[in-house]
Amino acid sequence: MNTPVRHASTRWIAAFGAAALGAGLLAGCTPATTDGGETSDELYIAVQDDPVCLDPQQVTLTTALNISRQLVDSLVDQDPETGEIVPWLADAFVASDTLKEFTFTLRDGVTFSDGSALTPETVKANFDALAALGSTAPLASQYLAGYQATEVVDESTVKVTFAEPNAQFLQGASTITLGMLSDETAALTAEERCLAPVGSGAFVLDEYTANDAVVLSAREGYGWGSSLRASSGDAAIKSITFAITPEPGVRTGGLQTGEFDMIFDLPAIDEQRFSTGDYEIYARANPGIPTSLVPNTERPIVSDPVVRQAMILATDRTEIAELTGSSMVQPVAGVLSSATPSFLDQADALAFDLDAAEQLLDDAGWKVGAEGTREKDGTPLTVSVTAFYGQDVLEATQVQLAKAGIDLKINMVTAGDFFGAVASKDFDFLSAGLTRTDPDALRVMLSPASEAHWAVIDDAELEAQLTAQAATADPVERTAILAEAQQRIVEQAYLVPLLEVAQVHASQKGVSGVAFDSSSRVNLYDVTVQR
C-alpha cells in the first residue's frame, strides 16, 4: 500500500512553483552556491518517470533500475571501464570449462534490511523464484536462459547450473536484475514484490507514493560494498528523495534554482546550458545494441540484402545524433554500443555514402519512379518500421532514406502492440535497441534459437558464430569470434544502426561520487553533497 511521502521531501515541491513562473525567470536565476558550504546528509533528485515497480528483478524501466540499484547488492560487480568481473556479495566465483556451472563462495556477515542473513539457500530461493516468474521478469529470463537448478554445496557455497553454455551469466550476476533479495521477498507474489523489496544494499525503502516520490534512507551497519566502490561502511548520505518530475522544464528549473541537487535524464537541448563550472554532467552510452532497424527477412522487400545494405549507406548517423541524440556521446559506430565489451569499431563500414547507396539500388534494378520512390517490376521500394518510442529518430531516418528513393513508413504503436508484432512477425523492420553489458546481446536479439529474439534471420554462418561465442570462456578467443559476427551482421545488414543512446544526468557542483555501473545505471553509495 502506498504511503505519504515524509516531510523531508517537501524541499523539492518549491521547484514546481518556480517552474510555473516561466522559462524567462528561470533563466535569470542562479544556483545555490556551494563555495564554503556545509556537507549535507540529504540528496534530492528529480526523475522523469514513476518507477511503478521497485522490484529490481522484474523491472526494465531505467528510472526503476536506478532507484533499485541503491536497495540491492549483486553477487559480483563489473568494472565499467575494463569489463572485469570482481567480487561483491561473493568473495570468490568460478565458472566450469563448459560454462554450464558457476560456483559462488559467499561473503560472511551480509544481512538484509529485515535482519535476515545472506545464505546459499537465499541465492537458490532468488534464482528459483526468478525462473518461475519467466516472462514477468523479462531481463532476468534472458540471463537465466537454460537455467536448470541452484545447488547448496555447503554453508557458504552455491552452484548454479545451466543446460547449455552461458558465457554471459557472470556478467548477468553483476546486474541489478539479478541482485539479491531476502528469502521473504523472494517468496512474495510478483505484485507484492513491487512495493516492498528487501535487499542488502546501502539504502532501504522508506516510502513510495505513486507519481509523487520515492524516499530511501541509509542502512546502519552496512559493510559489504563492491570492491569497485571508493567508500566503506555506511553511506555518507542519510536520505535520498527521488521526486517524480515528468516535465523536463521543471527538472532543469529546479536544478538551476538549487531545489534539486541532481536530475536524471537531462534533455539534450539543455546540455550546453549546464556545461558550466556551476554543474556537473554525467554521460555514458548504454551498452548492448544501439537503437537500430531490426529486419524481418521473411518479408519480400526486406529479404533483399541489397536493399538493407543500401539503407545502411543512406543513413547519416552523424546527422541523426546531432538532431536527436546527446552531444556527450559520439555517433553510433557499430552494431554494438561503444560501452560494450568486445565492441568492434565499424565506423568506416557504416559511413554515410548516398552515391554508393543509389548505385547499389540502380545495379539491382530499383529505378527511381515519378514520385521519387524507387520501383522494381512495378513494386515500389516501400518498407515500414514498427516502434513504440524514438519517433524523432525515425523521422530523421525517413527523410534521409527518401533521398535514396527508399520510402520508409513509420508505424508508432503501444508497447503491447509492439511485442504483439514481434510475436506474430507482423513487421518489416522494428526500431529497437537492447541494453545489455555483455555482447551476447547480439545472440539474444538475432539468433532464432533465442527465445527473446526479435530479428527474423536465417543465416547458418552467423548462427554458428553467435552460438560459439556463448560457449567460449577465453575472453581473447571470444572477442575474436564476436568480431567475425559483428562484421557478418554489417555485411549482410542484419541491423541498421541509427543512434547510440546515452544516459545523461546533471548535478550541482557540490555533488560528488556519482558513478555509473557497467549497465550505465547510477550507483549513489559514494555520493557526498556540499551546499
Coordinates of C-alpha atoms in Angstrom, one line a residue, residues 183-504:
D183 CA 14.1 -15.0 1.4
E184 CA 10.8 -13.4 2.4
T185 CA 10.8 -11.1 -0.6
A186 CA 11.6 -14.0 -3.0
A187 CA 8.6 -15.8 -1.7
L188 CA 6.1 -13.0 -2.4
T189 CA 3.9 -12.7 -5.5
A190 CA 5.1 -10.6 -8.4
E191 CA 2.7 -7.8 -7.4
E192 CA 3.7 -7.8 -3.7
R193 CA 7.4 -7.7 -4.5
C194 CA 6.9 -4.4 -6.4
L195 CA 6.0 -2.4 -3.4
A196 CA 8.3 -3.8 -0.7
P197 CA 11.5 -5.3 -1.9
V198 CA 14.0 -6.1 0.8
G199 CA 17.7 -6.0 -0.2
S200 CA 21.1 -6.0 1.4
G201 CA 22.0 -2.6 -0.2
A202 CA 23.4 0.5 1.5
F203 CA 19.9 2.1 1.4
V204 CA 16.4 0.9 2.3
L205 CA 13.0 1.9 1.0
D206 CA 11.2 4.2 3.4
E207 CA 8.2 5.3 1.3
Y208 CA 6.9 5.2 -2.2
T209 CA 3.9 7.3 -3.4
A210 CA 3.0 6.7 -7.0
N211 CA 3.5 9.7 -9.3
D212 CA 5.0 11.7 -6.3
A213 CA 8.2 10.5 -4.8
V214 CA 10.4 7.6 -3.6
V215 CA 12.3 8.1 -0.3
L216 CA 15.3 6.0 0.8
S217 CA 17.3 6.1 4.0
A218 CA 20.8 4.8 4.6
R219 CA 21.3 1.5 6.5
E220 CA 23.2 1.5 9.7
G221 CA 26.0 -1.2 9.9
Y222 CA 26.4 -1.6 6.1
G223 CA 29.8 -3.1 5.4
W224 CA 29.9 -5.2 2.2
G225 CA 30.1 -2.8 -0.7
S226 CA 31.6 -3.8 -4.0
S227 CA 35.4 -3.7 -4.3
L228 CA 34.8 -1.1 -7.1
R229 CA 33.4 1.5 -4.6
A230 CA 35.6 4.2 -3.1
S231 CA 33.9 4.1 0.3
S232 CA 33.3 1.5 3.0
G233 CA 30.8 1.3 5.8
D234 CA 27.6 3.3 6.0
A235 CA 26.8 5.7 3.1
A236 CA 27.6 9.3 3.7
I237 CA 24.2 10.4 2.5
K238 CA 21.5 9.6 5.1
S239 CA 18.5 10.0 2.8
I240 CA 17.7 10.2 -0.9
T241 CA 14.4 11.6 -2.2
F242 CA 13.6 10.8 -5.8
A243 CA 11.0 13.4 -6.9
I244 CA 8.9 12.1 -9.8
T245 CA 9.0 15.1 -12.2
P246 CA 7.9 14.3 -15.8
E247 CA 8.2 17.8 -17.1
P248 CA 11.8 18.5 -18.3
G249 CA 11.5 22.2 -17.6
V250 CA 10.6 21.5 -14.0
R251 CA 13.6 19.3 -13.6
T252 CA 16.1 21.7 -15.2
G253 CA 14.5 24.7 -13.5
G254 CA 14.8 23.0 -10.1
L255 CA 18.4 22.2 -10.7
Q256 CA 19.1 25.8 -11.7
T257 CA 17.4 27.3 -8.6
G258 CA 19.1 24.8 -6.3
E259 CA 15.9 23.0 -5.3
F260 CA 17.3 19.7 -6.8
D261 CA 20.8 18.5 -6.1
M262 CA 20.7 16.3 -9.2
I263 CA 18.4 15.5 -12.1
F264 CA 18.2 12.3 -14.2
D265 CA 17.6 12.5 -18.0
L266 CA 19.0 15.9 -18.8
P267 CA 17.4 16.9 -22.1
A268 CA 19.9 17.2 -25.0
I269 CA 18.7 20.8 -25.6
D270 CA 19.8 21.8 -22.1
E271 CA 23.3 20.1 -22.2
Q272 CA 25.1 23.3 -23.2
R273 CA 23.2 25.4 -20.6
F274 CA 24.5 23.2 -17.8
S275 CA 28.0 22.8 -19.2
T276 CA 29.5 25.4 -16.8
G277 CA 31.5 25.3 -13.6
D278 CA 28.4 25.5 -11.6
Y279 CA 27.3 22.0 -12.5
E280 CA 28.5 18.5 -13.3
I281 CA 27.2 16.5 -16.2
Y282 CA 27.4 12.7 -16.2
A283 CA 27.1 10.8 -19.5
R284 CA 27.6 7.2 -20.6
A285 CA 26.4 5.3 -23.6
N286 CA 24.0 2.4 -22.9
P287 CA 25.9 -0.9 -23.5
G288 CA 24.4 -3.5 -25.8
I289 CA 22.7 -2.9 -29.2
P290 CA 22.1 0.7 -30.1
T291 CA 18.8 1.9 -31.5
S292 CA 18.6 0.1 -34.8
L293 CA 16.3 -1.0 -37.6
V294 CA 15.8 -4.8 -36.9
P295 CA 14.7 -6.7 -40.0
N296 CA 12.2 -9.5 -40.7
T297 CA 14.0 -11.1 -43.7
E298 CA 10.9 -13.2 -44.5
R299 CA 9.3 -10.1 -45.9
P300 CA 9.7 -9.8 -49.7
I301 CA 11.5 -6.5 -50.0
V302 CA 13.3 -6.8 -46.7
S303 CA 14.7 -10.2 -47.7
D304 CA 16.8 -8.4 -50.4
P305 CA 20.3 -7.8 -48.8
V306 CA 21.0 -5.1 -51.4
V307 CA 18.0 -3.1 -50.0
R308 CA 19.2 -3.5 -46.5
Q309 CA 22.8 -2.6 -47.4
A310 CA 21.6 0.5 -49.3
M311 CA 19.7 1.5 -46.1
I312 CA 22.9 1.4 -44.1
L313 CA 24.8 3.5 -46.7
A314 CA 21.9 6.0 -47.0
T315 CA 21.7 6.6 -43.2
D316 CA 23.7 9.6 -41.9
R317 CA 24.3 8.7 -38.3
T318 CA 26.2 11.9 -37.5
E319 CA 23.2 13.9 -38.5
I320 CA 20.8 11.7 -36.5
A321 CA 23.0 12.1 -33.4
E322 CA 23.1 15.9 -33.9
L323 CA 19.3 16.1 -34.4
T324 CA 18.1 13.7 -31.7
G325 CA 21.0 12.5 -29.5
S326 CA 23.3 13.7 -26.8
S327 CA 26.3 15.8 -27.6
M328 CA 28.1 13.9 -24.9
V329 CA 28.2 10.7 -26.9
Q330 CA 29.7 10.0 -30.3
P331 CA 27.5 8.8 -33.3
V332 CA 26.9 5.1 -33.3
A333 CA 29.9 3.3 -34.9
G334 CA 28.9 -0.4 -34.8
V335 CA 26.2 -3.0 -34.2
L336 CA 27.3 -3.0 -30.5
S337 CA 27.4 0.2 -28.4
S338 CA 30.9 1.6 -27.7
A339 CA 30.2 0.9 -24.0
T340 CA 30.0 -2.9 -24.6
P341 CA 33.0 -5.3 -24.1
S342 CA 34.2 -6.7 -27.4
F343 CA 32.8 -3.7 -29.3
L344 CA 34.2 -3.5 -32.9
D345 CA 34.5 -0.1 -34.4
Q346 CA 32.8 -0.3 -37.8
A347 CA 32.5 3.4 -38.4
D348 CA 34.1 3.0 -41.9
A349 CA 31.7 0.3 -42.9
L350 CA 28.8 2.3 -41.6
A351 CA 29.9 5.6 -43.2
F352 CA 27.2 7.7 -44.9
D353 CA 27.5 7.4 -48.7
L354 CA 24.4 8.3 -50.6
D355 CA 26.0 7.9 -54.0
A356 CA 27.0 4.3 -53.2
A357 CA 23.5 3.5 -51.9
E358 CA 22.0 4.8 -55.1
Q359 CA 24.4 2.8 -57.2
L360 CA 23.6 -0.4 -55.3
L361 CA 19.9 0.1 -55.9
D362 CA 20.4 1.0 -59.6
D363 CA 22.5 -2.1 -60.2
A364 CA 19.8 -4.2 -58.5
G365 CA 17.1 -2.9 -60.8
W366 CA 15.5 -0.5 -58.4
K367 CA 14.8 2.6 -60.6
V368 CA 13.6 6.0 -59.4
G369 CA 9.9 6.5 -60.1
A370 CA 7.9 9.6 -60.9
E371 CA 7.2 10.4 -57.2
G372 CA 10.9 9.9 -56.2
T373 CA 10.3 6.4 -54.7
R374 CA 12.2 3.6 -56.5
E375 CA 10.3 0.7 -58.1
K376 CA 11.2 -2.7 -59.4
D377 CA 8.9 -4.8 -61.6
G378 CA 6.0 -2.5 -60.6
T379 CA 6.7 -2.8 -56.9
P380 CA 7.6 0.4 -55.0
L381 CA 10.5 0.4 -52.6
T382 CA 8.3 0.9 -49.6
V383 CA 9.0 -0.7 -46.2
S384 CA 7.6 0.0 -42.8
V385 CA 9.1 0.3 -39.3
T386 CA 7.2 -0.6 -36.1
A387 CA 8.2 1.2 -32.9
F388 CA 6.9 2.4 -29.6
Y389 CA 9.5 5.1 -28.8
G390 CA 12.0 7.2 -30.7
Q391 CA 9.8 8.8 -33.3
D392 CA 12.2 11.7 -33.8
V393 CA 15.0 9.3 -34.7
L394 CA 12.8 7.5 -37.2
E395 CA 11.6 10.8 -38.8
A396 CA 15.2 11.8 -39.3
T397 CA 15.9 8.4 -40.8
Q398 CA 12.8 8.6 -43.0
V399 CA 14.0 11.9 -44.6
Q400 CA 17.4 10.5 -45.2
L401 CA 16.3 7.3 -46.9
A402 CA 13.8 9.2 -49.1
K403 CA 16.8 10.9 -50.7
A404 CA 17.9 7.4 -51.9
G405 CA 14.4 6.6 -53.1
I406 CA 13.5 4.4 -50.2
D407 CA 10.0 5.1 -48.8
L408 CA 10.1 4.3 -45.0
K409 CA 6.6 4.2 -43.4
I410 CA 6.6 4.8 -39.6
N411 CA 4.2 2.8 -37.5
M412 CA 4.1 4.1 -34.0
V413 CA 2.3 1.7 -31.6
T414 CA 1.9 0.9 -27.9
A415 CA 4.4 -1.3 -26.2
G416 CA 1.9 -4.1 -26.1
D417 CA 1.2 -3.9 -29.8
F418 CA 5.0 -3.7 -30.5
F419 CA 5.6 -7.0 -28.7
G420 CA 2.5 -8.4 -30.4
A421 CA 4.1 -7.6 -33.7
V422 CA 7.3 -9.3 -32.6
A423 CA 5.4 -12.5 -31.6
S424 CA 3.4 -12.6 -34.8
K425 CA 6.3 -11.5 -37.1
D426 CA 4.0 -8.9 -38.4
F427 CA 6.6 -6.2 -39.3
D428 CA 9.2 -5.3 -42.0
F429 CA 11.5 -3.6 -39.5
L430 CA 11.4 -2.9 -35.8
S431 CA 13.1 0.1 -34.3
A432 CA 14.7 -1.0 -31.1
G433 CA 17.8 -1.4 -29.0
L434 CA 18.8 -3.8 -26.3
T435 CA 20.7 -2.6 -23.2
R436 CA 23.0 -5.4 -22.1
T437 CA 26.6 -5.1 -20.9
D438 CA 27.6 -8.4 -22.4
P439 CA 28.0 -8.7 -26.2
D440 CA 25.8 -11.8 -26.0
A441 CA 23.1 -9.2 -26.7
L442 CA 23.7 -10.0 -30.3
R443 CA 22.7 -13.6 -29.8
V444 CA 19.6 -12.6 -27.8
M445 CA 18.4 -10.2 -30.5
L446 CA 19.3 -12.1 -33.7
S447 CA 19.5 -15.8 -33.0
P448 CA 16.4 -17.8 -33.9
A449 CA 17.4 -20.2 -31.1
S450 CA 17.0 -17.3 -28.6
E451 CA 13.5 -17.2 -27.0
A452 CA 13.8 -13.4 -26.8
H453 CA 15.0 -12.8 -30.4
W454 CA 13.3 -10.0 -32.3
A455 CA 15.0 -10.2 -35.7
V456 CA 13.8 -12.8 -38.2
I457 CA 17.0 -14.1 -39.8
D458 CA 18.1 -17.4 -41.2
D459 CA 21.9 -17.4 -41.5
A460 CA 23.8 -20.6 -40.6
E461 CA 27.2 -18.8 -40.6
L462 CA 26.1 -16.1 -38.2
E463 CA 24.2 -18.6 -36.0
A464 CA 27.4 -20.7 -35.6
Q465 CA 29.3 -17.6 -34.6
L466 CA 26.7 -16.5 -32.1
T467 CA 26.5 -20.0 -30.6
A468 CA 30.3 -20.3 -30.4
Q469 CA 30.8 -17.1 -28.5
A470 CA 28.2 -18.0 -25.9
A471 CA 30.2 -21.2 -25.2
T472 CA 33.7 -19.6 -25.2
A473 CA 35.3 -18.9 -21.8
D474 CA 38.6 -17.4 -23.0
P475 CA 38.0 -13.6 -23.4
V476 CA 40.5 -13.2 -26.3
E477 CA 39.1 -16.1 -28.3
R478 CA 35.5 -14.9 -27.6
T479 CA 36.3 -11.4 -28.7
A480 CA 37.7 -12.7 -32.0
I481 CA 34.5 -14.7 -32.6
L482 CA 32.4 -11.7 -31.8
A483 CA 34.4 -9.6 -34.2
E484 CA 33.6 -12.0 -37.0
A485 CA 29.9 -11.9 -36.0
Q486 CA 29.8 -8.1 -36.0
Q487 CA 31.4 -8.0 -39.4
R488 CA 28.9 -10.5 -40.7
I489 CA 26.0 -8.5 -39.3
V490 CA 27.1 -5.3 -41.1
E491 CA 28.0 -7.1 -44.4
Q492 CA 24.5 -8.7 -44.5
A493 CA 22.8 -5.6 -43.0
Y494 CA 21.0 -7.6 -40.3
L495 CA 20.9 -4.4 -38.3
V496 CA 20.8 -0.8 -39.5
P497 CA 22.3 1.1 -36.5
L498 CA 20.8 4.6 -36.0
L499 CA 21.7 6.1 -32.6
E500 CA 23.9 5.3 -29.6
V501 CA 21.6 6.0 -26.7
A502 CA 23.1 7.6 -23.6
Q503 CA 22.3 8.1 -20.0
V504 CA 22.8 11.8 -19.3

